[in-house]
Coordinates of C-alpha atoms in Angstrom, one line a residue:
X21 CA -5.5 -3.6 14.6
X22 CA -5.8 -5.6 11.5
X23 CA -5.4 -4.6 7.4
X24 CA -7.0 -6.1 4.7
X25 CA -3.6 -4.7 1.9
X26 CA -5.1 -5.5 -0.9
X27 CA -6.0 -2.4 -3.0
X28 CA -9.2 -0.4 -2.4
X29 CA -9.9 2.9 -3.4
X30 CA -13.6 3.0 -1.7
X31 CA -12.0 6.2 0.8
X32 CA -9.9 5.8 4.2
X33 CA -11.4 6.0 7.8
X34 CA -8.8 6.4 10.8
X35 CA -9.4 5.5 14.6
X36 CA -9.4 8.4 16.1
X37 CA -6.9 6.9 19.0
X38 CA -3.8 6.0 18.2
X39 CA -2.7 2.2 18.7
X40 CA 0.8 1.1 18.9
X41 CA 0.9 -1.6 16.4
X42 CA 5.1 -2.5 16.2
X43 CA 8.0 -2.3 18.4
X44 CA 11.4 -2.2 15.9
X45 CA 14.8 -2.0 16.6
X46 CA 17.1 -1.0 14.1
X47 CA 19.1 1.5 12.7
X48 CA 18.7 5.3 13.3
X49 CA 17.8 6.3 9.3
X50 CA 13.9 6.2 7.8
X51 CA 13.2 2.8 6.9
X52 CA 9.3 2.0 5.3
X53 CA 8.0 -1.3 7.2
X54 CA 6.9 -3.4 4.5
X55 CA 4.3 -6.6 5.3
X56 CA 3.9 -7.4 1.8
X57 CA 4.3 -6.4 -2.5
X58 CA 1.3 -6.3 -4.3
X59 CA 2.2 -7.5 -7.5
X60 CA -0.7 -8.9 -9.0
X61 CA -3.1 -6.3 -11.0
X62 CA -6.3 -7.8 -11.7
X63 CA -9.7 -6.3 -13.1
X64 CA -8.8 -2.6 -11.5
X65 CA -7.0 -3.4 -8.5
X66 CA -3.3 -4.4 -7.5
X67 CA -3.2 -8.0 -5.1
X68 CA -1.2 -10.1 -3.2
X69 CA 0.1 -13.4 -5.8
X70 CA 1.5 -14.9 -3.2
X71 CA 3.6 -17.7 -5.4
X72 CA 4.9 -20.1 -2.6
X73 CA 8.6 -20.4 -2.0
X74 CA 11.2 -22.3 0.0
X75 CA 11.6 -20.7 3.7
X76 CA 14.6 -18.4 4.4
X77 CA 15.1 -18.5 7.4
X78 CA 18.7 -17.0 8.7
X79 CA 20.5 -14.7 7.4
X80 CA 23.0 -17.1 5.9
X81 CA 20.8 -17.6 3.0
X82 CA 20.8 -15.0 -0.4
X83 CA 17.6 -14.3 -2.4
X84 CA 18.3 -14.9 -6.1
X85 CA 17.1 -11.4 -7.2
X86 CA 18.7 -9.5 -4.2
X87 CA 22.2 -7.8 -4.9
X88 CA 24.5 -10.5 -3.4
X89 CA 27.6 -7.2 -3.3
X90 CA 25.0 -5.9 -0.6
X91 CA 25.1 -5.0 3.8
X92 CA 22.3 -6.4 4.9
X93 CA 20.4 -4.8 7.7
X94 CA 19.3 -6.6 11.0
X95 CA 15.7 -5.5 12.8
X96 CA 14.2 -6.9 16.0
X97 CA 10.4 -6.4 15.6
X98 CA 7.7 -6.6 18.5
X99 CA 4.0 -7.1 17.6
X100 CA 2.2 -5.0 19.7
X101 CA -1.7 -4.2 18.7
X102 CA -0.6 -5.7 15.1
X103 CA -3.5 -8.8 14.1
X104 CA -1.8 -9.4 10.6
X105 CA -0.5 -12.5 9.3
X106 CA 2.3 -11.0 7.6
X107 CA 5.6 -10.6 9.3
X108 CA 7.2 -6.9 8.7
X109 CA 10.4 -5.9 8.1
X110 CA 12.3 -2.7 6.0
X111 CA 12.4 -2.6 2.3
X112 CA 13.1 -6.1 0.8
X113 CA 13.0 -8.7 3.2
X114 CA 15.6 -11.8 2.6
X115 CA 15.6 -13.9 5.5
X116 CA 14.0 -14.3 9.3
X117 CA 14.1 -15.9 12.5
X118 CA 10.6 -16.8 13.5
X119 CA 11.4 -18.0 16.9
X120 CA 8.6 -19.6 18.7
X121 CA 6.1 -18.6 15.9
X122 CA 3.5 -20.8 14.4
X123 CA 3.5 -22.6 11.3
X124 CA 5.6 -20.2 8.9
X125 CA 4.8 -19.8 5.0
X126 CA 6.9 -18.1 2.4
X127 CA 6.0 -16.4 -1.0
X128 CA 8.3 -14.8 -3.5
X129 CA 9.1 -10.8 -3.0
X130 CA 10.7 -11.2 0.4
X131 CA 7.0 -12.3 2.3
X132 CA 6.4 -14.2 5.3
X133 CA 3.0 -15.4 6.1
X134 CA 2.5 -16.7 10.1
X135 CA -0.6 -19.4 10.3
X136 CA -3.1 -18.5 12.1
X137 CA -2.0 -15.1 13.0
X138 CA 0.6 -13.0 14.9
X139 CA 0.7 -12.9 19.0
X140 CA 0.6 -9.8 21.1
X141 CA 4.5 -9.4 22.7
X142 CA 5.8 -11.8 20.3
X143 CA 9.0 -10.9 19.1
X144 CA 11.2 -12.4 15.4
X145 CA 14.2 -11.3 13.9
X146 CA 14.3 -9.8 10.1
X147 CA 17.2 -9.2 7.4
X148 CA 16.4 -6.6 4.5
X149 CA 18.5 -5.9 1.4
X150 CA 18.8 -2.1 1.9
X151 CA 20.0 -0.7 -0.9
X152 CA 21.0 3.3 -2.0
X153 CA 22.2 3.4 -5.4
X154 CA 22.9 7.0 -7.0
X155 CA 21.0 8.6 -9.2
X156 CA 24.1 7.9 -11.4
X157 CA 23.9 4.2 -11.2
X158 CA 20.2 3.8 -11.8
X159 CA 20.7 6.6 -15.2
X160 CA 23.4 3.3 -16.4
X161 CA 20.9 0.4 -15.7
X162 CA 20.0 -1.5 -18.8
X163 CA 16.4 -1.9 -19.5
X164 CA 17.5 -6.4 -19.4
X165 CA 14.5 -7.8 -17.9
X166 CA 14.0 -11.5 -17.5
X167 CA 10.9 -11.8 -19.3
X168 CA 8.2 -9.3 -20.9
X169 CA 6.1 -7.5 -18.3
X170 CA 3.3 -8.4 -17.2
X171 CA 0.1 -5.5 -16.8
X172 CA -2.7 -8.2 -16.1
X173 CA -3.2 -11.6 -16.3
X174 CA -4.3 -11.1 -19.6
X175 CA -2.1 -8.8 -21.0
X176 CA 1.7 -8.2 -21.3
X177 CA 3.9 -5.6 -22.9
X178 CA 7.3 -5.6 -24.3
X179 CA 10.0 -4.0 -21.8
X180 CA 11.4 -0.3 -22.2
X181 CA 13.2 0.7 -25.1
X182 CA 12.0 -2.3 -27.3
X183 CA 12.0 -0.6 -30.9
X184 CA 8.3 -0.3 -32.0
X185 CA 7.0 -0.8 -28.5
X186 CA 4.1 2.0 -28.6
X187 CA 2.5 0.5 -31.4
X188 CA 2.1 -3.1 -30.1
X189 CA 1.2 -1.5 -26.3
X190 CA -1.8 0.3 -28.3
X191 CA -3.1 -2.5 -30.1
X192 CA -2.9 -4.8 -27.2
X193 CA -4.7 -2.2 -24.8
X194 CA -7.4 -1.6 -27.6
X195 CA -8.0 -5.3 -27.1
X196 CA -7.7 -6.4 -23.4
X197 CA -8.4 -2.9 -21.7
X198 CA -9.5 0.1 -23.4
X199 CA -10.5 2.6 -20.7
X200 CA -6.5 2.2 -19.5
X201 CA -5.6 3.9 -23.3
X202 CA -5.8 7.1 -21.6
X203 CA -3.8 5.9 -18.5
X204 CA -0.8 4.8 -21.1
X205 CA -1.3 8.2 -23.0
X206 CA -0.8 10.0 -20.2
X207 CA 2.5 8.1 -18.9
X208 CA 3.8 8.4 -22.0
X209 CA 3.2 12.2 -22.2
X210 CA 4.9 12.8 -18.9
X211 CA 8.5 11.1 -19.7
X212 CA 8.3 12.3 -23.2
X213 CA 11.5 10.9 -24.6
X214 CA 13.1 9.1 -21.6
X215 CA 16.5 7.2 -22.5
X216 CA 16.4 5.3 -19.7
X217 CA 14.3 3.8 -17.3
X218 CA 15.3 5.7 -14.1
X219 CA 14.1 8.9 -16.0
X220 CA 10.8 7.6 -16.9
X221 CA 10.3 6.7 -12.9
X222 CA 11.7 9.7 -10.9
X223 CA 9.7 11.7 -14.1
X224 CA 6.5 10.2 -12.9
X225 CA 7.5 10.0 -8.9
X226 CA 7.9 13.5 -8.9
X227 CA 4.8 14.7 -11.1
X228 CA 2.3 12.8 -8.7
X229 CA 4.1 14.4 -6.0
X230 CA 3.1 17.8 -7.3
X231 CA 0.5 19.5 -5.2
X232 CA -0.2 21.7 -7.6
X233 CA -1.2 19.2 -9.9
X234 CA -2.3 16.3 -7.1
X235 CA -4.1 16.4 -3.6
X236 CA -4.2 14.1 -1.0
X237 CA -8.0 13.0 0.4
X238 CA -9.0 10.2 1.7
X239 CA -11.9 10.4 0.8
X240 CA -11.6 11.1 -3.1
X241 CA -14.7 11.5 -5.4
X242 CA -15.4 8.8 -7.5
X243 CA -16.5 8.6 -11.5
X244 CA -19.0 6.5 -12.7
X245 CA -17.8 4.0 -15.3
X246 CA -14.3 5.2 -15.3
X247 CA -11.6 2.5 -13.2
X248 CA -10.5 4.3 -10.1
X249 CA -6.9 5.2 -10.9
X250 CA -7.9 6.0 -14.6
X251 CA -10.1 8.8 -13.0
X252 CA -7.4 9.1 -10.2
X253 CA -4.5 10.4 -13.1
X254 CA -7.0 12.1 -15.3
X255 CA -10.0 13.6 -13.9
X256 CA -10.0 14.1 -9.9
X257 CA -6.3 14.2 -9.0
X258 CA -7.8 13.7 -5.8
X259 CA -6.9 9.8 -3.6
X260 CA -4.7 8.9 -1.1
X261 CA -1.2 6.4 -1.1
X262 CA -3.3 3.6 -2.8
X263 CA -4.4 6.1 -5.7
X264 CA -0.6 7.2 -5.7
X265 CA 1.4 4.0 -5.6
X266 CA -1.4 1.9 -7.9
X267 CA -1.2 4.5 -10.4
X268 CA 2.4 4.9 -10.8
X269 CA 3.4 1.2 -10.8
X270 CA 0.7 0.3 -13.4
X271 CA 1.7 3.6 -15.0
X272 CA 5.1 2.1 -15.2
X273 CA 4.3 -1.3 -16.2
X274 CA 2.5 0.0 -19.7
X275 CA 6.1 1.7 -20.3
X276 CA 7.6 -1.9 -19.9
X277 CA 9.6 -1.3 -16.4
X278 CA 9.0 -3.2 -13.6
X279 CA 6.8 -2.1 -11.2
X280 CA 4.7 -3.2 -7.9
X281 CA 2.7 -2.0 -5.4
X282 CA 4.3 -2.4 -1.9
X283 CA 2.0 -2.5 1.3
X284 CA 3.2 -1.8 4.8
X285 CA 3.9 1.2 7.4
X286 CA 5.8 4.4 6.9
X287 CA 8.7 5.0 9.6
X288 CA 7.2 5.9 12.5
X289 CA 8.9 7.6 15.7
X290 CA 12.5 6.4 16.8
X291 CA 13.6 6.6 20.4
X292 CA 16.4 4.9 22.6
X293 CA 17.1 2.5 19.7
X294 CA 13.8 1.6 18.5
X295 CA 11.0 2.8 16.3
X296 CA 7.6 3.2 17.7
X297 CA 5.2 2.3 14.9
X298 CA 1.3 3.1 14.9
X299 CA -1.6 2.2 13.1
X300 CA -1.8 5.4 11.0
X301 CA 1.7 5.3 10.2
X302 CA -0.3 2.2 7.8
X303 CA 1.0 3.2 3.9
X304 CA 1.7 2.2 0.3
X305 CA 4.7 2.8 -2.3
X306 CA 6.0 1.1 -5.1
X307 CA 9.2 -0.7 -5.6
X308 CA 10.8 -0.5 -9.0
X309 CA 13.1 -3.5 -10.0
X310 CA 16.5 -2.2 -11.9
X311 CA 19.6 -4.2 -13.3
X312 CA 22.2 -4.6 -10.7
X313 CA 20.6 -3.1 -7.7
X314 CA 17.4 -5.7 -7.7
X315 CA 13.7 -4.1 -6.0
X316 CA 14.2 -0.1 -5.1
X317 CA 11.3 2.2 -3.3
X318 CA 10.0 5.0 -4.3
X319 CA 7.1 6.9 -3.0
X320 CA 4.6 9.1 -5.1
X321 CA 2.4 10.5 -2.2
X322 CA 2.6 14.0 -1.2
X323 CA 3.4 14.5 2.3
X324 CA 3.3 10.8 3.6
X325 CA 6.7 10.2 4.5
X326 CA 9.8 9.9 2.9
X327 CA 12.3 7.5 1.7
X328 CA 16.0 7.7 3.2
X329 CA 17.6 7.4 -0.3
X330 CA 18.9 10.4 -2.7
X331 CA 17.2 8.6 -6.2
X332 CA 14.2 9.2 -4.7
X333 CA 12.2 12.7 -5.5
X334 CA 10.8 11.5 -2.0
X335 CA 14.0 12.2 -0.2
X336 CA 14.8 15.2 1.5
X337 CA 18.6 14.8 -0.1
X338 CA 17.3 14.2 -3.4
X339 CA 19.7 16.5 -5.4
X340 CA 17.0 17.7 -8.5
X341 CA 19.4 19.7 -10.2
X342 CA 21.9 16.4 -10.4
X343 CA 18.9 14.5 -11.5
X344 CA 17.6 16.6 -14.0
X345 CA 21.5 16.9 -15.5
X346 CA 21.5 13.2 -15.5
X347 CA 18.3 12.6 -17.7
X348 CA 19.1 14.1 -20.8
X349 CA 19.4 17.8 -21.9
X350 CA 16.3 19.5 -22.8
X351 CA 13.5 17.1 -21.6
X352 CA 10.3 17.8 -19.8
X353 CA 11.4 15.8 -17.0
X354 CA 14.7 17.9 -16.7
X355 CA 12.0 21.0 -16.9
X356 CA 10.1 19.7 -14.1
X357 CA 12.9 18.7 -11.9
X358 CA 15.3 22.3 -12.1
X359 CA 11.6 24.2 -11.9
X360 CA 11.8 26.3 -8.8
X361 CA 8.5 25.1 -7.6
X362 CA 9.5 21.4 -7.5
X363 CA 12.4 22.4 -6.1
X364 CA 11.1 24.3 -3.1
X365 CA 8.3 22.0 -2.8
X366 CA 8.7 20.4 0.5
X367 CA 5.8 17.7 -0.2
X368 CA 7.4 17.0 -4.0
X369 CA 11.1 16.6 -2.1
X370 CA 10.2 15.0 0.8
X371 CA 9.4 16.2 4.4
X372 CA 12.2 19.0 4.6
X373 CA 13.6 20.9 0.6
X374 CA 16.2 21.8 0.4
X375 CA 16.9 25.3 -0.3
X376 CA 17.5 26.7 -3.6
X377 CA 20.7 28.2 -4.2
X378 CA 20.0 32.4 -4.9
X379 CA 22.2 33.7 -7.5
X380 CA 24.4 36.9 -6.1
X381 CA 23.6 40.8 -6.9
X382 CA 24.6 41.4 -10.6
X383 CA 28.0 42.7 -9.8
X384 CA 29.6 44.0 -13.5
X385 CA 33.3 43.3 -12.1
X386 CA 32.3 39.9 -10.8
X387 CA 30.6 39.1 -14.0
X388 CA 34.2 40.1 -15.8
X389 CA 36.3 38.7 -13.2
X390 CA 34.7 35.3 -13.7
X391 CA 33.6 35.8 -17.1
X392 CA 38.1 35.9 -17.5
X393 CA 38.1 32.9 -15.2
X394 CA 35.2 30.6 -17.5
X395 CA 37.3 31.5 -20.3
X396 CA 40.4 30.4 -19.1
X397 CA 38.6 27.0 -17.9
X398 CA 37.3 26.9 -21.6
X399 CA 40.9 27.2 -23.0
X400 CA 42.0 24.9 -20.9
X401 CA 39.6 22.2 -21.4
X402 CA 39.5 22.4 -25.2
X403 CA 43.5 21.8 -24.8
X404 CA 43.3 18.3 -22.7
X405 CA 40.4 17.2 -25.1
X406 CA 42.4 18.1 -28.0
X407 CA 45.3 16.5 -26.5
X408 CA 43.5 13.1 -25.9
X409 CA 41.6 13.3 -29.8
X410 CA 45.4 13.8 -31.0
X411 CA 47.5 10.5 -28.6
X412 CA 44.7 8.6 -29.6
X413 CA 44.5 9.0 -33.5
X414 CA 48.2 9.0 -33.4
X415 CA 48.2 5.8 -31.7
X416 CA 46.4 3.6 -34.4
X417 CA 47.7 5.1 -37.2
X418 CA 50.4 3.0 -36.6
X419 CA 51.0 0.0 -39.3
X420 CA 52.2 -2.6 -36.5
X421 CA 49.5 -4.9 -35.7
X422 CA 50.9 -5.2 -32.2
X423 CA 51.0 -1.5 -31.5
X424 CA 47.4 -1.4 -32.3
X425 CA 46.6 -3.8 -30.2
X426 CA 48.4 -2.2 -27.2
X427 CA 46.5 1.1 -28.2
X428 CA 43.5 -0.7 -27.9
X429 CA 44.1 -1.7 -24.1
X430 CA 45.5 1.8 -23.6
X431 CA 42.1 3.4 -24.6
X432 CA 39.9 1.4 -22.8
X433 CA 42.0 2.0 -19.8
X434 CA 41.8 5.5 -20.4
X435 CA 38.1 5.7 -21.1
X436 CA 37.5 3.7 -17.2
X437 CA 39.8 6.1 -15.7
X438 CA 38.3 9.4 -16.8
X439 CA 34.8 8.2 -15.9
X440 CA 36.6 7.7 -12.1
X441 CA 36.8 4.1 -12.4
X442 CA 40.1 2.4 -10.3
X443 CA 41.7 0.3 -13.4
X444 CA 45.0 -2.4 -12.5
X445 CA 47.6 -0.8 -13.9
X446 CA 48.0 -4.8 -15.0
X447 CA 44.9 -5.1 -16.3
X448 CA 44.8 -7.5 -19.4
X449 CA 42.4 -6.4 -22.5
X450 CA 39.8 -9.1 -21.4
X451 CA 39.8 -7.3 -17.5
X452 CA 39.2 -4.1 -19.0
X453 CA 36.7 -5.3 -21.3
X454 CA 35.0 -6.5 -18.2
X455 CA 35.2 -3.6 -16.3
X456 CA 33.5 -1.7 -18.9
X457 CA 30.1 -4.0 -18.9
X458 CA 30.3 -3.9 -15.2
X459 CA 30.8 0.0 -14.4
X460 CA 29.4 1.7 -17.2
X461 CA 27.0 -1.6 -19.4
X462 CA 28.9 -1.4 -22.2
X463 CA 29.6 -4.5 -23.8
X464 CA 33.3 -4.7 -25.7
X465 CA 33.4 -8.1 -26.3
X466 CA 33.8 -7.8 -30.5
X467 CA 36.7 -4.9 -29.8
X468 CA 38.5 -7.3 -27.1
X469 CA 38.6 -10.4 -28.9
X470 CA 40.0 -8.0 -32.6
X471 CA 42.7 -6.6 -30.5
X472 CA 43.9 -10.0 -29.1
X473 CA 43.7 -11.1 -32.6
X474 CA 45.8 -8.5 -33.4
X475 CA 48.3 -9.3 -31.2
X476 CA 48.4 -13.0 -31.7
X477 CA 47.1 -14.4 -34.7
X478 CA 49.5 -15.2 -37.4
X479 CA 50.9 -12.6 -39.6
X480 CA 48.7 -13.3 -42.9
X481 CA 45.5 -12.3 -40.8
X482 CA 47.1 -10.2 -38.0
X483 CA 46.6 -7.1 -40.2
X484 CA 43.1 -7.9 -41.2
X485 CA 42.4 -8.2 -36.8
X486 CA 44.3 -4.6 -36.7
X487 CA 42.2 -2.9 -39.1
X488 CA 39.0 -4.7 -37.6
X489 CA 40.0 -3.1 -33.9
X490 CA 40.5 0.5 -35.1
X491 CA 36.6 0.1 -36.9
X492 CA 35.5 -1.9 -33.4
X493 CA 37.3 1.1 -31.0
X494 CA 35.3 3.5 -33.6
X495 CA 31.9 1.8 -33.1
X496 CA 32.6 1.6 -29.1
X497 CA 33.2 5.2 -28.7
X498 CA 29.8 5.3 -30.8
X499 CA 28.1 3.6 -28.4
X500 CA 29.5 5.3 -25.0
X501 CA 28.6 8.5 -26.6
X502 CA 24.7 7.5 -26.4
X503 CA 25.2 5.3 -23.1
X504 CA 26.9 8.3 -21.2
X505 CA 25.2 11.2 -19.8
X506 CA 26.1 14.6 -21.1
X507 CA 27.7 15.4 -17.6
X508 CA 29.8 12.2 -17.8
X509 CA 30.6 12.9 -21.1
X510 CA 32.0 15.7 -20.4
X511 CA 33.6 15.3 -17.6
X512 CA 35.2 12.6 -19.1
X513 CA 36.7 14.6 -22.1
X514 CA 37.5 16.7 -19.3
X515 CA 39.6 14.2 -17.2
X516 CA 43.2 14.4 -16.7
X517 CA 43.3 11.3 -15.0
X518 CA 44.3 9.1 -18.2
X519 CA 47.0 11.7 -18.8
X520 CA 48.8 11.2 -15.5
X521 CA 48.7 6.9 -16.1
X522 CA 50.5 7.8 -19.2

């Protein structure tokens, strides 16, 4: 069995026999089997690039874009009716062992490329980055990308969250490729007013997983004069895991996160230690690159497969109701993900939903009993946020330059410790400052080097560096109030875990 993986949206045709195409042993959890990333869109179709790179070929080696904090995860694959060039392995390949395989190329994105061909019974050793962030982490990921993004050739966009990015988008699109305006309106429509990136992607994961929006057919209709996934998003909502995947990544790409199409095989059967993969188990995704965790799957078709990995609206653990709480109050997307219907949708949330929680009879002294108990929780809360708002004000309204200073360290200790982050108890001001960029992005750098000022400098400007760190603490609170989630927010306020360090 052989694959041409470049895009093509002309309509699917299976063997009606089965074939056995890959042996794989590895570990007991859903992995996708990818051969190659498509990362190249060109005219109306996503391509191999294929941009040469140096061989990595044990497992001793690190990829420069690949977590380095990361397990990596071991595979022994068997070709068995695979004729492909490309070597397989799960999720981001990072280094092989192609024992007694001929001539062996490499490109960038984790791709080998064996010349002429694979060999029937052949077997090579893989090591993938797996990674499983939390919806949590991906919410904190910066939109810091190494460059602007690239849509075509011909065309490239400024990244997410770039101030007066729509208008430039629009008037670059009105120039290179105008039938994709409605492609970009269309994105832009569905993550409404995303603060980060992760919203914008599990917002338009889960709306093309919506069967009662999209259908699977492989064997869509087609629109004359319209490109493919234009028609795909706007007119037929009819294709198959190339109209899926295609879509969303370039979907993506015109809201300035980067985005790919990844070609490969879904899971297939495990049994006794190995998975069993055949040629209809044959699939695309797309892998989404995010700050800090590198190139992550996520998979848009309804009813393909699914994706071991809880970020994913494709996973049957997939918490919606944690996501939707994580993406800002009030959204469409936080509509869409606490609606029952995506919520008991097993095709939206992967092969097997999970159920959604049934609220009990409407008992009145159960509603009073824990109406009394909210109320108390209330009172309570409003007393350890009032206590923390008083310390802290108390703290810097001291006149000793010193004092503030040490105030300074004590808040930002306090602020990692209610947001359940392990602080030194001997952490200097520079640690905790780097903590803070680290765990939560937030960059402390001016407030840092004012407090050791502060401390330090001589007396005639000591005072001057104490007044600058109580405007610099001001401004950083500012700034973790619009980086933090309402639910960390809160529970932060909430914490009494800087009150028991005091």
């Amino acid at each position: 069995v052989s694959y041409v993986w470049n895009s093509d949206y002309g309509g699917l045709d299976w063997p009606k026999k089965r074939t056995t195409v890959l042996k794989i042993k590895a570990p007991e959890r859903p992995f996708y089997w990818r051969a190659t990333a498509l990362d190249a869109f060109v005219g109306d179709n996503w391509r191999e690039d294929l941009v040469a790179t140096q061989p990595r070929v044990t497992a001793g080696d690190r990829a420069e874009l690949v977590p380095r904090s990361r397990d990596w995860i071991e595979q022994e694959v068997t070709i068995a009716g695979l004729r492909d060039r490309h070597l397989v392995g799960a999720d981001e390949p990072v280094a092989y062992e192609p024992t007694g395989m001929p001539s062996v190329s490499y490109a960038k994105g984790g791709i080998a490329l064996v010349v002429p061909g694979q060999t029937r019974g052949k077997t090579y050793f893989v090591w993938s980055s797996v990674r499983h962030p939390t919806p949590k982490q991906l919410v904190r990921s910066r939109p810091e990308y190494p460059m602007e993004i690239t849509i075509d050739r011909g065309l490239s966009v400024p990244p997410f969250g770039t101030p007066g990015r729509d208008l430039i988008v629009r008037e670059k699109i009105a120039t290179h490729t105008s039938p994709y305006s409605l492609l970009y309106r269309e994105a832009k429509r569905i993550v409404g007013r995303a603060h980060n990136p992760y919203a914008a992607v599990v917002a338009i994961e889960s709306w093309l997983r919506d069967s009662g929006r999209f259908a699977y057919d492989e064997h869509p209709p087609a629109v004359p004069g319209v490109p493919p996934l234009v028609a795909f998003v706007t007119e037929t909502k009819r294709g198959y895991c190339q109209h899926f995947a295609g879509a969303m990544a370039l979907m993506l790409r015109y809201l300035g996160i980067p985005a790919r199409v990844a070609a490969g095989f879904a899971s297939g059967t495990y049994s006794d230690g190995t998975w069993t993969v055949n040629d209809h188990d044959a699939h695309t995704w797309v892998e989404v690159w995010f700050r800090g965790h590198g190139w992550l799957p996520f998979d848009p078709t309804p009813g393909r497969g699914r994706l071991d990995a809880s970020y994913s609206a494709s996973s049957k653990s997939f918490d919606a109701s944690a996501a939707a709480a994580l993406v800002g109050a009030g959204s469409a997307i936080q509509r869409l993900l606490q609606s029952e219907a995506f919520q008991s949708n097993s095709n939206v949330r992967g092969e097997h939903a999970r159920s959604v929680p049934v609220a009990p009879p409407n008992n009145h002294r159960t509603l009073l009993l824990v109406g009394l108990i909210l109320l108390a929780l209330a009172g309570l809360g409003l007393s350890v946020f009032l206590l923390k708002a008083v310390r802290r004000r108390v703290r810097y309204l001291n006149a000793d330059p010193r004092r503030v200073s040490a105030a300074c360290r004590r808040e930002l200790s306090e602020i990692l410790l209610d947001q359940r982050i392990p602080v030194p108890s001997s952490a200097t001001l520079r640690e905790l400052g780097e903590l803070l960029d680290s765990e939560l992005e937030v960059r402390a750098d001016t407030l840092v080097a004012a407090a050791g000022g502060a401390r330090f400098a001589s007396p005639a400007s000591a005072g001057h560096e104490a007044r600058r760190t109580r405007d610099e603490a001001r401004d950083l609170r500012r700034v973790l109030r619009r980086r933090l989630s309402l639910v960390d927010r809160l529970s932060g306020a909430l914490s009494l875990r800087s009150l028991r360090r005091a």
